[in-house]
mmCIF file of C-alpha atoms and ligand atoms in Angstrom:
data_model
loop_
_atom_site.group_PDB
_atom_site.id
_atom_site.type_symbol
_atom_site.label_atom_id
_atom_site.label_comp_id
_atom_site.label_asym_id
_atom_site.label_seq_id
_atom_site.Cartn_x
_atom_site.Cartn_y
_atom_site.Cartn_z
ATOM 1 C CA UNK P 1 -0.001 0.007 -0.023
ATOM 2 C CA UNK P 2 3.021 2.320 0.440
ATOM 3 C CA UNK P 3 5.065 3.678 -2.291
ATOM 4 C CA UNK P 4 7.376 0.989 -3.502
ATOM 5 C CA UNK P 5 7.273 2.080 -7.141
ATOM 6 C CA UNK P 6 5.025 0.654 -9.755
ATOM 7 C CA UNK P 7 7.597 -1.177 -11.836
ATOM 8 C CA UNK P 8 6.888 -0.287 -15.356
ATOM 9 C CA UNK P 9 5.345 3.170 -16.028
ATOM 10 C CA UNK P 10 1.962 3.862 -17.485
ATOM 11 C CA UNK P 11 -0.694 3.569 -14.945
ATOM 12 C CA UNK P 12 -4.225 4.824 -14.754
ATOM 13 C CA UNK P 13 -5.424 6.184 -11.340
ATOM 14 C CA UNK P 14 -8.869 4.705 -10.780
ATOM 15 C CA UNK P 15 -10.901 5.934 -7.961
ATOM 16 C CA UNK P 16 -13.998 3.780 -7.313
ATOM 17 C CA UNK P 17 -16.193 5.941 -5.183
ATOM 18 C CA UNK P 18 -19.532 5.013 -3.839
ATOM 19 C CA UNK P 19 -21.251 7.475 -6.050
ATOM 20 C CA UNK P 20 -18.906 7.573 -9.089
ATOM 21 C CA UNK P 21 -15.840 6.263 -10.759
ATOM 22 C CA UNK P 22 -13.107 8.636 -11.636
ATOM 23 C CA UNK P 23 -10.105 7.801 -13.878
ATOM 24 C CA UNK P 24 -6.978 9.802 -14.466
ATOM 25 C CA UNK P 25 -3.928 9.141 -16.590
ATOM 26 C CA UNK P 26 -0.926 11.459 -16.343
ATOM 27 C CA UNK P 27 2.260 11.694 -18.463
ATOM 28 C CA UNK P 28 5.501 13.480 -18.262
ATOM 29 C CA UNK P 29 6.546 16.241 -20.757
ATOM 30 C CA UNK P 30 10.106 17.070 -19.887
ATOM 31 C CA UNK P 31 10.036 18.019 -16.298
ATOM 32 C CA UNK P 32 6.363 18.770 -16.098
ATOM 33 C CA UNK P 33 3.302 16.715 -15.606
ATOM 34 C CA UNK P 34 0.525 16.544 -18.223
ATOM 35 C CA UNK P 35 -3.026 15.433 -17.981
ATOM 36 C CA UNK P 36 -3.339 12.593 -20.603
ATOM 37 C CA UNK P 37 -6.888 11.097 -19.940
ATOM 38 C CA UNK P 38 -9.687 11.802 -17.586
ATOM 39 C CA UNK P 39 -12.918 9.992 -17.181
ATOM 40 C CA UNK P 40 -15.853 10.401 -14.562
ATOM 41 C CA UNK P 41 -18.962 8.281 -14.654
ATOM 42 C CA UNK P 42 -21.760 7.995 -12.028
ATOM 43 C CA UNK P 43 -22.685 4.798 -10.445
ATOM 44 C CA UNK P 44 -26.250 3.834 -9.784
ATOM 45 C CA UNK P 45 -27.299 4.143 -6.052
ATOM 46 C CA UNK P 46 -26.842 1.021 -4.104
ATOM 47 C CA UNK P 47 -24.042 -0.306 -6.323
ATOM 48 C CA UNK P 48 -21.622 0.178 -3.440
ATOM 49 C CA UNK P 49 -23.142 -0.181 -0.024
ATOM 50 C CA UNK P 50 -21.167 0.360 3.157
ATOM 51 C CA UNK P 51 -17.941 0.288 1.336
ATOM 52 C CA UNK P 52 -18.706 -3.086 -0.282
ATOM 53 C CA UNK P 53 -19.122 -3.326 -4.049
ATOM 54 C CA UNK P 54 -22.595 -5.133 -4.223
ATOM 55 C CA UNK P 55 -22.978 -4.962 -8.037
ATOM 56 C CA UNK P 56 -19.565 -6.067 -9.424
ATOM 57 C CA UNK P 57 -20.850 -6.104 -13.005
ATOM 58 C CA UNK P 58 -22.278 -2.562 -12.766
ATOM 59 C CA UNK P 59 -18.863 -1.240 -11.538
ATOM 60 C CA UNK P 60 -16.901 -3.181 -14.225
ATOM 61 C CA UNK P 61 -19.255 -1.946 -16.836
ATOM 62 C CA UNK P 62 -18.680 1.663 -15.793
ATOM 63 C CA UNK P 63 -14.876 1.011 -15.815
ATOM 64 C CA UNK P 64 -15.070 -0.492 -19.222
ATOM 65 C CA UNK P 65 -17.200 2.365 -20.403
ATOM 66 C CA UNK P 66 -14.696 5.014 -19.120
ATOM 67 C CA UNK P 67 -11.802 3.252 -20.834
ATOM 68 C CA UNK P 68 -13.706 2.961 -24.104
ATOM 69 C CA UNK P 69 -15.202 6.437 -24.168
ATOM 70 C CA UNK P 70 -11.672 8.049 -23.579
ATOM 71 C CA UNK P 71 -9.895 5.470 -25.600
ATOM 72 C CA UNK P 72 -7.481 4.791 -22.732
ATOM 73 C CA UNK P 73 -5.165 2.137 -23.911
ATOM 74 C CA UNK P 74 -3.247 1.712 -20.588
ATOM 75 C CA UNK P 75 -4.668 -1.417 -18.703
ATOM 76 C CA UNK P 76 -2.553 -1.117 -15.575
ATOM 77 C CA UNK P 77 -4.547 0.348 -12.769
ATOM 78 C CA UNK P 78 -3.781 1.881 -9.360
ATOM 79 C CA UNK P 79 -6.975 1.869 -7.153
ATOM 80 C CA UNK P 80 -7.668 3.080 -3.704
ATOM 81 C CA UNK P 81 -9.409 1.921 -0.635
ATOM 82 C CA UNK P 82 -11.011 3.898 2.195
ATOM 83 C CA UNK P 83 -13.570 3.617 4.861
ATOM 84 C CA UNK P 84 -13.930 1.598 7.941
ATOM 85 C CA UNK P 85 -12.084 -1.421 6.489
ATOM 86 C CA UNK P 86 -8.935 0.766 6.421
ATOM 87 C CA UNK P 87 -6.818 1.519 9.521
ATOM 88 C CA UNK P 88 -3.952 3.988 9.307
ATOM 89 C CA UNK P 89 -1.822 4.809 12.226
ATOM 90 C CA UNK P 90 1.300 6.285 13.430
ATOM 91 C CA UNK P 91 2.911 3.740 15.879
ATOM 92 C CA UNK P 92 6.032 4.023 18.022
ATOM 93 C CA UNK P 93 8.166 0.679 18.287
ATOM 94 C CA UNK P 94 11.339 -0.036 20.327
ATOM 95 C CA UNK P 95 14.590 0.372 18.385
ATOM 96 C CA UNK P 96 15.334 -2.669 16.168
ATOM 97 C CA UNK P 97 16.901 -3.596 12.866
ATOM 98 C CA UNK P 98 15.151 -3.534 9.458
ATOM 99 C CA UNK P 99 15.019 -7.269 9.485
ATOM 100 C CA UNK P 100 13.624 -7.441 13.017
ATOM 101 C CA UNK P 101 11.077 -4.895 12.072
ATOM 102 C CA UNK P 102 10.014 -6.824 8.960
ATOM 103 C CA UNK P 103 9.703 -10.075 10.877
ATOM 104 C CA UNK P 104 7.922 -8.817 13.924
ATOM 105 C CA UNK P 105 5.684 -5.994 12.386
ATOM 106 C CA UNK P 106 2.437 -7.910 12.130
ATOM 107 C CA UNK P 107 2.897 -8.921 15.830
ATOM 108 C CA UNK P 108 3.382 -5.288 16.902
ATOM 109 C CA UNK P 109 0.559 -4.240 14.508
ATOM 110 C CA UNK P 110 -2.023 -6.668 16.011
ATOM 111 C CA UNK P 111 -3.069 -4.462 18.971
ATOM 112 C CA UNK P 112 -3.894 -1.533 16.767
ATOM 113 C CA UNK P 113 -6.135 -3.478 14.353
ATOM 114 C CA UNK P 114 -9.765 -4.190 15.333
ATOM 115 C CA UNK P 115 -9.976 -7.042 13.014
ATOM 116 C CA UNK P 116 -8.393 -10.525 12.941
ATOM 117 C CA UNK P 117 -4.818 -9.927 11.722
ATOM 118 C CA UNK P 118 -5.231 -13.027 9.446
ATOM 119 C CA UNK P 119 -7.900 -11.145 7.518
ATOM 120 C CA UNK P 120 -5.939 -7.915 6.644
ATOM 121 C CA UNK P 121 -3.340 -6.851 4.209
ATOM 122 C CA UNK P 122 -0.722 -5.084 6.159
ATOM 123 C CA UNK P 123 1.912 -2.590 5.085
ATOM 124 C CA UNK P 124 4.253 -0.059 7.007
ATOM 125 C CA UNK P 125 6.709 2.796 6.273
ATOM 126 C CA UNK P 126 9.521 3.800 8.686
ATOM 127 C CA UNK P 127 8.904 7.453 8.977
ATOM 128 C CA UNK P 128 11.605 8.401 11.488
ATOM 129 C CA UNK P 129 14.050 7.069 14.069
ATOM 130 C CA UNK P 130 15.137 8.395 17.371
ATOM 131 C CA UNK P 131 17.733 7.022 19.685
ATOM 132 C CA UNK P 132 15.502 4.485 21.393
ATOM 133 C CA UNK P 133 12.504 4.310 19.089
ATOM 134 C CA UNK P 134 11.184 3.784 15.541
ATOM 135 C CA UNK P 135 8.162 5.823 14.250
ATOM 136 C CA UNK P 136 6.203 3.778 11.798
ATOM 137 C CA UNK P 137 3.197 4.542 9.765
ATOM 138 C CA UNK P 138 1.027 1.507 9.610
ATOM 139 C CA UNK P 139 -1.655 0.798 6.918
ATOM 140 C CA UNK P 140 -3.979 -2.161 7.140
ATOM 141 C CA UNK P 141 -7.049 -3.071 5.006
ATOM 142 C CA UNK P 142 -9.354 -5.982 5.219
ATOM 143 C CA UNK P 143 -8.276 -8.490 2.530
ATOM 144 C CA UNK P 144 -11.831 -9.038 1.341
ATOM 145 C CA UNK P 145 -12.106 -5.349 0.642
ATOM 146 C CA UNK P 146 -9.033 -5.422 -1.469
ATOM 147 C CA UNK P 147 -10.156 -8.631 -3.317
ATOM 148 C CA UNK P 148 -13.523 -7.003 -3.911
ATOM 149 C CA UNK P 149 -11.944 -3.912 -5.745
ATOM 150 C CA UNK P 150 -9.427 -6.069 -7.626
ATOM 151 C CA UNK P 151 -12.188 -8.288 -8.956
ATOM 152 C CA UNK P 152 -14.227 -5.227 -10.275
ATOM 153 C CA UNK P 153 -11.070 -4.092 -12.096
ATOM 154 C CA UNK P 154 -10.228 -7.515 -13.476
ATOM 155 C CA UNK P 155 -13.767 -8.021 -14.631
ATOM 156 C CA UNK P 156 -13.375 -5.107 -16.760
ATOM 157 C CA UNK P 157 -10.326 -6.463 -18.341
ATOM 158 C CA UNK P 158 -7.770 -4.293 -16.418
ATOM 159 C CA UNK P 159 -4.916 -5.163 -14.117
ATOM 160 C CA UNK P 160 -4.913 -3.883 -10.518
ATOM 161 C CA UNK P 161 -1.200 -3.166 -10.032
ATOM 162 C CA UNK P 162 -1.381 -1.108 -7.009
ATOM 163 C CA UNK P 163 -3.922 -0.765 -4.148
ATOM 164 C CA UNK P 164 -3.276 2.366 -2.276
ATOM 165 C CA UNK P 165 -5.264 4.210 0.482
ATOM 166 C CA UNK P 166 -7.341 7.092 -0.509
ATOM 167 C CA UNK P 167 -6.049 9.257 2.391
ATOM 168 C CA UNK P 168 -2.468 8.624 1.096
ATOM 169 C CA UNK P 169 -3.436 9.338 -2.585
ATOM 170 C CA UNK P 170 -4.892 12.586 -1.309
ATOM 171 C CA UNK P 171 -1.624 13.307 0.431
ATOM 172 C CA UNK P 172 0.516 12.523 -2.641
ATOM 173 C CA UNK P 173 -1.603 14.765 -4.720
ATOM 174 C CA UNK P 174 -1.202 17.584 -2.129
ATOM 175 C CA UNK P 175 2.616 17.100 -1.957
ATOM 176 C CA UNK P 176 3.093 17.191 -5.684
ATOM 177 C CA UNK P 177 0.925 20.282 -6.169
ATOM 178 C CA UNK P 178 1.618 22.333 -3.156
ATOM 179 C CA UNK P 179 5.157 21.238 -2.215
ATOM 180 C CA UNK P 180 4.759 22.159 1.505
ATOM 181 C CA UNK P 181 7.549 22.858 3.802
ATOM 182 C CA UNK P 182 7.891 21.380 7.378
ATOM 183 C CA UNK P 183 5.810 23.597 9.686
ATOM 184 C CA UNK P 184 3.059 24.098 7.220
ATOM 185 C CA UNK P 185 0.330 22.386 9.020
ATOM 186 C CA UNK P 186 -2.728 21.584 6.934
ATOM 187 C CA UNK P 187 -5.865 19.408 7.216
ATOM 188 C CA UNK P 188 -6.945 17.810 4.048
ATOM 189 C CA UNK P 189 -10.484 16.773 3.928
ATOM 190 C CA UNK P 190 -11.877 14.829 1.013
ATOM 191 C CA UNK P 191 -15.679 14.728 1.455
ATOM 192 C CA UNK P 192 -17.153 11.939 -0.761
ATOM 193 C CA UNK P 193 -20.632 10.579 -0.793
ATOM 194 C CA UNK P 194 -20.268 8.125 2.039
ATOM 195 C CA UNK P 195 -16.752 8.728 3.586
ATOM 196 C CA UNK P 196 -14.729 11.783 4.598
ATOM 197 C CA UNK P 197 -10.999 11.169 4.460
ATOM 198 C CA UNK P 198 -9.082 13.270 6.968
ATOM 199 C CA UNK P 199 -5.326 13.675 6.769
ATOM 200 C CA UNK P 200 -3.495 16.222 9.010
ATOM 201 C CA UNK P 201 -0.038 16.946 7.629
ATOM 202 C CA UNK P 202 2.940 18.830 8.897
ATOM 203 C CA UNK P 203 4.849 19.571 5.672
ATOM 204 C CA UNK P 204 4.889 16.237 3.941
ATOM 205 C CA UNK P 205 4.653 14.188 7.132
ATOM 206 C CA UNK P 206 1.075 12.716 7.992
ATOM 207 C CA UNK P 207 0.431 13.252 11.650
ATOM 208 C CA UNK P 208 -2.879 11.787 11.705
ATOM 209 C CA UNK P 209 -5.194 10.204 9.195
ATOM 210 C CA UNK P 210 -8.568 8.560 9.553
ATOM 211 C CA UNK P 211 -11.784 8.157 7.649
ATOM 212 C CA UNK P 212 -15.151 9.124 9.059
ATOM 213 C CA UNK P 213 -18.526 7.614 7.764
ATOM 214 C CA UNK P 214 -20.037 11.006 6.878
ATOM 215 C CA UNK P 215 -20.530 12.622 3.426
ATOM 216 C CA UNK P 216 -22.752 13.981 0.870
ATOM 217 C CA UNK P 217 -25.203 11.267 0.633
ATOM 218 C CA UNK P 218 -26.167 11.914 4.297
ATOM 219 C CA UNK P 219 -27.460 15.290 3.293
ATOM 220 C CA UNK P 220 -29.483 13.703 0.415
ATOM 221 C CA UNK P 221 -31.034 11.061 2.667
ATOM 222 C CA UNK P 222 -31.975 13.529 5.335
ATOM 223 C CA UNK P 223 -33.606 15.861 2.732
ATOM 224 C CA UNK P 224 -35.477 13.008 1.322
ATOM 225 C CA UNK P 225 -36.747 11.887 4.720
ATOM 226 C CA UNK P 226 -37.587 15.216 6.108
ATOM 227 C CA UNK P 227 -39.241 16.705 2.906
ATOM 228 C CA UNK P 228 -40.578 13.503 1.331
ATOM 229 C CA UNK P 229 -38.416 14.054 -1.822
ATOM 230 C CA UNK P 230 -37.268 11.499 -4.293
ATOM 231 C CA UNK P 231 -33.426 10.960 -4.457
ATOM 232 C CA UNK P 232 -33.046 13.042 -7.593
ATOM 233 C CA UNK P 233 -35.111 15.878 -6.126
ATOM 234 C CA UNK P 234 -33.122 15.817 -2.945
ATOM 235 C CA UNK P 235 -29.836 15.816 -4.780
ATOM 236 C CA UNK P 236 -31.023 18.970 -6.737
ATOM 237 C CA UNK P 237 -32.335 20.809 -3.608
ATOM 238 C CA UNK P 238 -28.880 19.942 -2.004
ATOM 239 C CA UNK P 239 -27.127 21.767 -4.857
ATOM 240 C CA UNK P 240 -29.147 24.850 -4.542
ATOM 241 C CA UNK P 241 -32.267 24.160 -6.672
ATOM 242 C CA UNK P 242 -35.678 25.442 -5.241
ATOM 243 C CA UNK P 243 -38.014 23.004 -3.751
ATOM 244 C CA UNK P 244 -40.400 21.284 -6.218
ATOM 245 C CA UNK P 245 -43.897 22.835 -6.260
ATOM 246 C CA UNK P 246 -45.327 19.583 -5.065
ATOM 247 C CA UNK P 247 -43.592 20.038 -1.535
ATOM 248 C CA UNK P 248 -44.858 22.405 1.032
ATOM 249 C CA UNK P 249 -42.307 25.194 1.407
ATOM 250 C CA UNK P 250 -40.056 24.814 4.398
ATOM 251 C CA UNK P 251 -36.626 26.207 5.175
ATOM 252 C CA UNK P 252 -34.011 23.621 4.177
ATOM 253 C CA UNK P 253 -31.043 25.289 5.789
ATOM 254 C CA UNK P 254 -31.536 23.771 9.346
ATOM 255 C CA UNK P 255 -31.783 20.231 7.611
ATOM 256 C CA UNK P 256 -28.568 20.870 5.834
ATOM 257 C CA UNK P 257 -26.867 22.262 8.974
ATOM 258 C CA UNK P 258 -27.803 19.149 10.979
ATOM 259 C CA UNK P 259 -25.524 17.199 8.750
ATOM 260 C CA UNK P 260 -22.879 19.862 8.463
ATOM 261 C CA UNK P 261 -22.727 19.760 12.302
ATOM 262 C CA UNK P 262 -22.102 16.000 12.317
ATOM 263 C CA UNK P 263 -19.355 16.495 9.674
ATOM 264 C CA UNK P 264 -17.775 19.322 11.653
ATOM 265 C CA UNK P 265 -17.858 17.119 14.743
ATOM 266 C CA UNK P 266 -15.809 14.504 12.906
ATOM 267 C CA UNK P 267 -13.297 17.128 11.931
ATOM 268 C CA UNK P 268 -13.216 18.406 15.351
ATOM 269 C CA UNK P 269 -12.372 15.071 16.797
ATOM 270 C CA UNK P 270 -9.403 14.883 14.553
ATOM 271 C CA UNK P 271 -8.330 18.371 15.282
ATOM 272 C CA UNK P 272 -8.700 17.845 18.993
ATOM 273 C CA UNK P 273 -6.542 14.612 18.815
ATOM 274 C CA UNK P 274 -3.860 16.560 16.828
ATOM 275 C CA UNK P 275 -3.779 19.283 19.421
ATOM 276 C CA UNK P 276 -3.472 16.707 22.207
ATOM 277 C CA UNK P 277 -0.791 14.849 20.565
ATOM 278 C CA UNK P 278 1.212 17.695 18.899
ATOM 279 C CA UNK P 279 4.835 17.723 19.811
ATOM 280 C CA UNK P 280 6.289 20.584 21.632
ATOM 281 C CA UNK P 281 6.628 23.640 19.334
ATOM 282 C CA UNK P 282 4.369 22.121 16.710
ATOM 283 C CA UNK P 283 2.092 24.834 15.427
ATOM 284 C CA UNK P 284 -1.732 24.896 15.132
ATOM 285 C CA UNK P 285 -3.419 23.774 11.979
ATOM 286 C CA UNK P 286 -3.180 26.792 9.490
ATOM 287 C CA UNK P 287 -5.723 25.867 7.002
ATOM 288 C CA UNK P 288 -8.245 23.341 5.682
ATOM 289 C CA UNK P 289 -8.051 22.251 2.055
ATOM 290 C CA UNK P 290 -11.397 20.854 0.838
ATOM 291 C CA UNK P 291 -11.746 18.304 -1.856
ATOM 292 C CA UNK P 292 -14.591 15.619 -2.858
ATOM 293 C CA UNK P 293 -17.905 16.209 -4.370
ATOM 294 C CA UNK P 294 -19.330 16.728 -0.898
ATOM 295 C CA UNK P 295 -17.249 19.860 -0.548
ATOM 296 C CA UNK P 296 -19.197 21.623 -3.217
ATOM 297 C CA UNK P 297 -22.249 21.971 -0.864
ATOM 298 C CA UNK P 298 -23.128 25.572 -1.072
ATOM 299 C CA UNK P 299 -22.035 27.263 2.270
ATOM 300 C CA UNK P 300 -19.975 24.389 3.548
ATOM 301 C CA UNK P 301 -16.546 25.958 3.172
ATOM 302 C CA UNK P 302 -17.874 29.097 5.038
ATOM 303 C CA UNK P 303 -19.462 26.921 7.679
ATOM 304 C CA UNK P 304 -16.094 25.026 8.461
ATOM 305 C CA UNK P 305 -14.168 28.372 8.357
ATOM 306 C CA UNK P 306 -16.441 29.840 10.874
ATOM 307 C CA UNK P 307 -16.452 26.816 13.029
ATOM 308 C CA UNK P 308 -12.659 26.221 13.127
ATOM 309 C CA UNK P 309 -11.624 29.904 12.747
ATOM 310 C CA UNK P 310 -9.066 29.098 10.007
ATOM 311 C CA UNK P 311 -9.040 29.599 6.379
ATOM 312 C CA UNK P 312 -10.741 27.051 4.148
ATOM 313 C CA UNK P 313 -9.630 26.583 0.574
ATOM 314 C CA UNK P 314 -10.567 24.494 -2.419
ATOM 315 C CA UNK P 315 -7.950 21.892 -3.066
ATOM 316 C CA UNK P 316 -6.660 21.997 -6.638
ATOM 317 C CA UNK P 317 -5.275 18.702 -7.789
ATOM 318 C CA UNK P 318 -4.275 20.081 -11.097
ATOM 319 C CA UNK P 319 -2.258 23.006 -9.697
ATOM 320 C CA UNK P 320 1.041 21.685 -11.053
ATOM 321 C CA UNK P 321 -0.383 19.761 -13.970
ATOM 322 C CA UNK P 322 -0.658 21.126 -17.528
ATOM 323 C CA UNK P 323 -4.148 20.555 -18.745
ATOM 324 C CA UNK P 324 -4.679 21.165 -22.494
ATOM 325 C CA UNK P 325 -7.756 23.353 -22.882
ATOM 326 C CA UNK P 326 -8.256 21.997 -26.352
ATOM 327 C CA UNK P 327 -8.691 18.520 -25.082
ATOM 328 C CA UNK P 328 -10.290 19.173 -21.740
ATOM 329 C CA UNK P 329 -13.134 21.559 -21.628
ATOM 330 C CA UNK P 330 -12.122 24.259 -19.040
ATOM 331 C CA UNK P 331 -15.728 24.749 -17.826
ATOM 332 C CA UNK P 332 -16.161 21.011 -17.265
ATOM 333 C CA UNK P 333 -12.760 20.829 -15.480
ATOM 334 C CA UNK P 334 -13.694 23.630 -13.167
ATOM 335 C CA UNK P 335 -16.885 21.780 -12.265
ATOM 336 C CA UNK P 336 -15.200 18.406 -11.386
ATOM 337 C CA UNK P 337 -11.905 19.475 -9.955
ATOM 338 C CA UNK P 338 -12.883 18.687 -6.254
ATOM 339 C CA UNK P 339 -13.810 15.073 -7.283
ATOM 340 C CA UNK P 340 -10.581 14.324 -8.894
ATOM 341 C CA UNK P 341 -8.070 14.736 -6.016
ATOM 342 C CA UNK P 342 -7.810 10.910 -5.118
ATOM 343 C CA UNK P 343 -7.813 9.914 -8.786
ATOM 344 C CA UNK P 344 -4.933 12.348 -9.491
ATOM 345 C CA UNK P 345 -3.063 11.089 -6.309
ATOM 346 C CA UNK P 346 -3.452 7.408 -7.532
ATOM 347 C CA UNK P 347 -2.259 8.407 -11.011
ATOM 348 C CA UNK P 348 0.784 9.891 -9.622
ATOM 349 C CA UNK P 349 1.985 6.478 -8.763
ATOM 350 C CA UNK P 350 2.498 5.903 -12.478
ATOM 351 C CA UNK P 351 4.733 8.908 -13.111
ATOM 352 C CA UNK P 352 7.021 9.049 -10.088
ATOM 353 C CA UNK P 353 10.638 8.342 -10.645
HETATM 354 N N1 ATP K 1 -22.613 20.784 -6.428
HETATM 355 C C1 ATP K 1 -22.755 19.927 -5.326
HETATM 356 N N2 ATP K 1 -23.245 20.330 -4.172
HETATM 357 C C2 ATP K 1 -23.488 19.518 -3.175
HETATM 358 N N3 ATP K 1 -23.121 18.260 -3.221
HETATM 359 C C3 ATP K 1 -22.512 17.706 -4.362
HETATM 360 C C4 ATP K 1 -22.365 18.579 -5.443
HETATM 361 N N4 ATP K 1 -21.815 17.905 -6.462
HETATM 362 C C5 ATP K 1 -21.585 16.628 -5.947
HETATM 363 N N5 ATP K 1 -21.994 16.609 -4.565
HETATM 364 C C6 ATP K 1 -22.014 15.511 -3.806
HETATM 365 O O1 ATP K 1 -20.800 14.895 -3.713
HETATM 366 C C7 ATP K 1 -20.793 13.519 -3.395
HETATM 367 C C8 ATP K 1 -19.938 12.723 -4.336
HETATM 368 O O2 ATP K 1 -18.645 13.147 -4.098
HETATM 369 P P1 ATP K 1 -17.339 12.162 -4.454
HETATM 370 O O3 ATP K 1 -17.491 11.827 -5.980
HETATM 371 O O4 ATP K 1 -16.259 12.792 -4.051
HETATM 372 O O5 ATP K 1 -17.736 10.789 -3.698
HETATM 373 P P2 ATP K 1 -17.355 9.352 -4.069
HETATM 374 O O6 ATP K 1 -15.884 9.243 -4.275
HETATM 375 O O7 ATP K 1 -18.194 8.729 -5.015
HETATM 376 O O8 ATP K 1 -17.726 8.709 -2.751
HETATM 377 P P3 ATP K 1 -16.948 7.978 -1.383
HETATM 378 O O9 ATP K 1 -15.447 8.455 -1.598
HETATM 379 O O10 ATP K 1 -17.523 8.610 -0.222
HETATM 380 O O11 ATP K 1 -17.079 6.575 -1.715
HETATM 381 C C9 ATP K 1 -22.295 13.112 -3.660
HETATM 382 O O12 ATP K 1 -22.866 12.937 -2.316
HETATM 383 C C10 ATP K 1 -22.930 14.302 -4.372
HETATM 384 O O13 ATP K 1 -24.326 14.521 -4.001
HETATM 385 MG MG1 MG K 2 -14.315 9.144 -2.942
#
């Protein structure tokens, strides 16, 4: 799950989200990065439920459709996993050799994983060493979740070469685009339909990453329930459309804010944890960068800025990537930029040295 190179180059970053599939292929032009291909297709509701792909054929058809429509020839894919099957944690271990660490890691990891260790894929990265301790970033994902994702990709005739963690893909995307310095402390939030990935970074070091089960679909469900709307109507109302005439007029802001409060509470838990564990001299979080379709909710950025009293900005996954306006419509790109952060981060695994 950690960066160990992808062997041969050419790789498509494939983000299978619960509401849509996004694909990104990047290329190198001299020293700079270029967008080669981009695809984005919605999934029917209930195709992915609680992080599990229920309808493998639907997902593989959508993947095939994206590759066909955009004439993507690369078949090697880097996909991501997120949600409650994924555990990411910074752990501190006693000083030991690399070999000892490799041998004993799963034993050390066991106490941090709420699942049977036999049922998870485990990976780690040594982040720093001190005189008597090793600081290790651990990533674990339930094996059946990885198998499920791989199966959907293989059914579409593609090869799943790397399975990454969405929160790390988001981080890679941030590092490449923003080149942060140590001491720049930023909270990355990727608000999807079902999951919000949170990653707090000091420069390029992840201090704390977790996924919370809250996202855009929670707004839609609550609007449906409270106002008796269909899914499509609730999605439209959420995006700022007026209520349909058939519905008794009612302020929707309080309904929206109920979910925003839940979301802010999840962010607060993480921020509080950061504050409690911050090392001496480590500064406060300076800004929040927002990605994911859920971040496009009208007023959400302002709501979070007000709640946390720090600037909230829209994350730009193409900040350092050349995007040819003749090939990719600028209006369309502006519209979908927030959703593409993870796919760009996954695609970066194909162009790294
Ligand atoms: N303009 C908008 N205003 C409000 N919400 C929006 C807007 N556009 C998209 N969304 C919401 O964004 C969510 C989809 O975002 P995204 O594509 O990042 O999620 P996903 O990757 O499919 O899901 P997940 O990662 O949680 O499995 C949906 O809930 C959708 O309703
Ligand atoms: Mg997503």
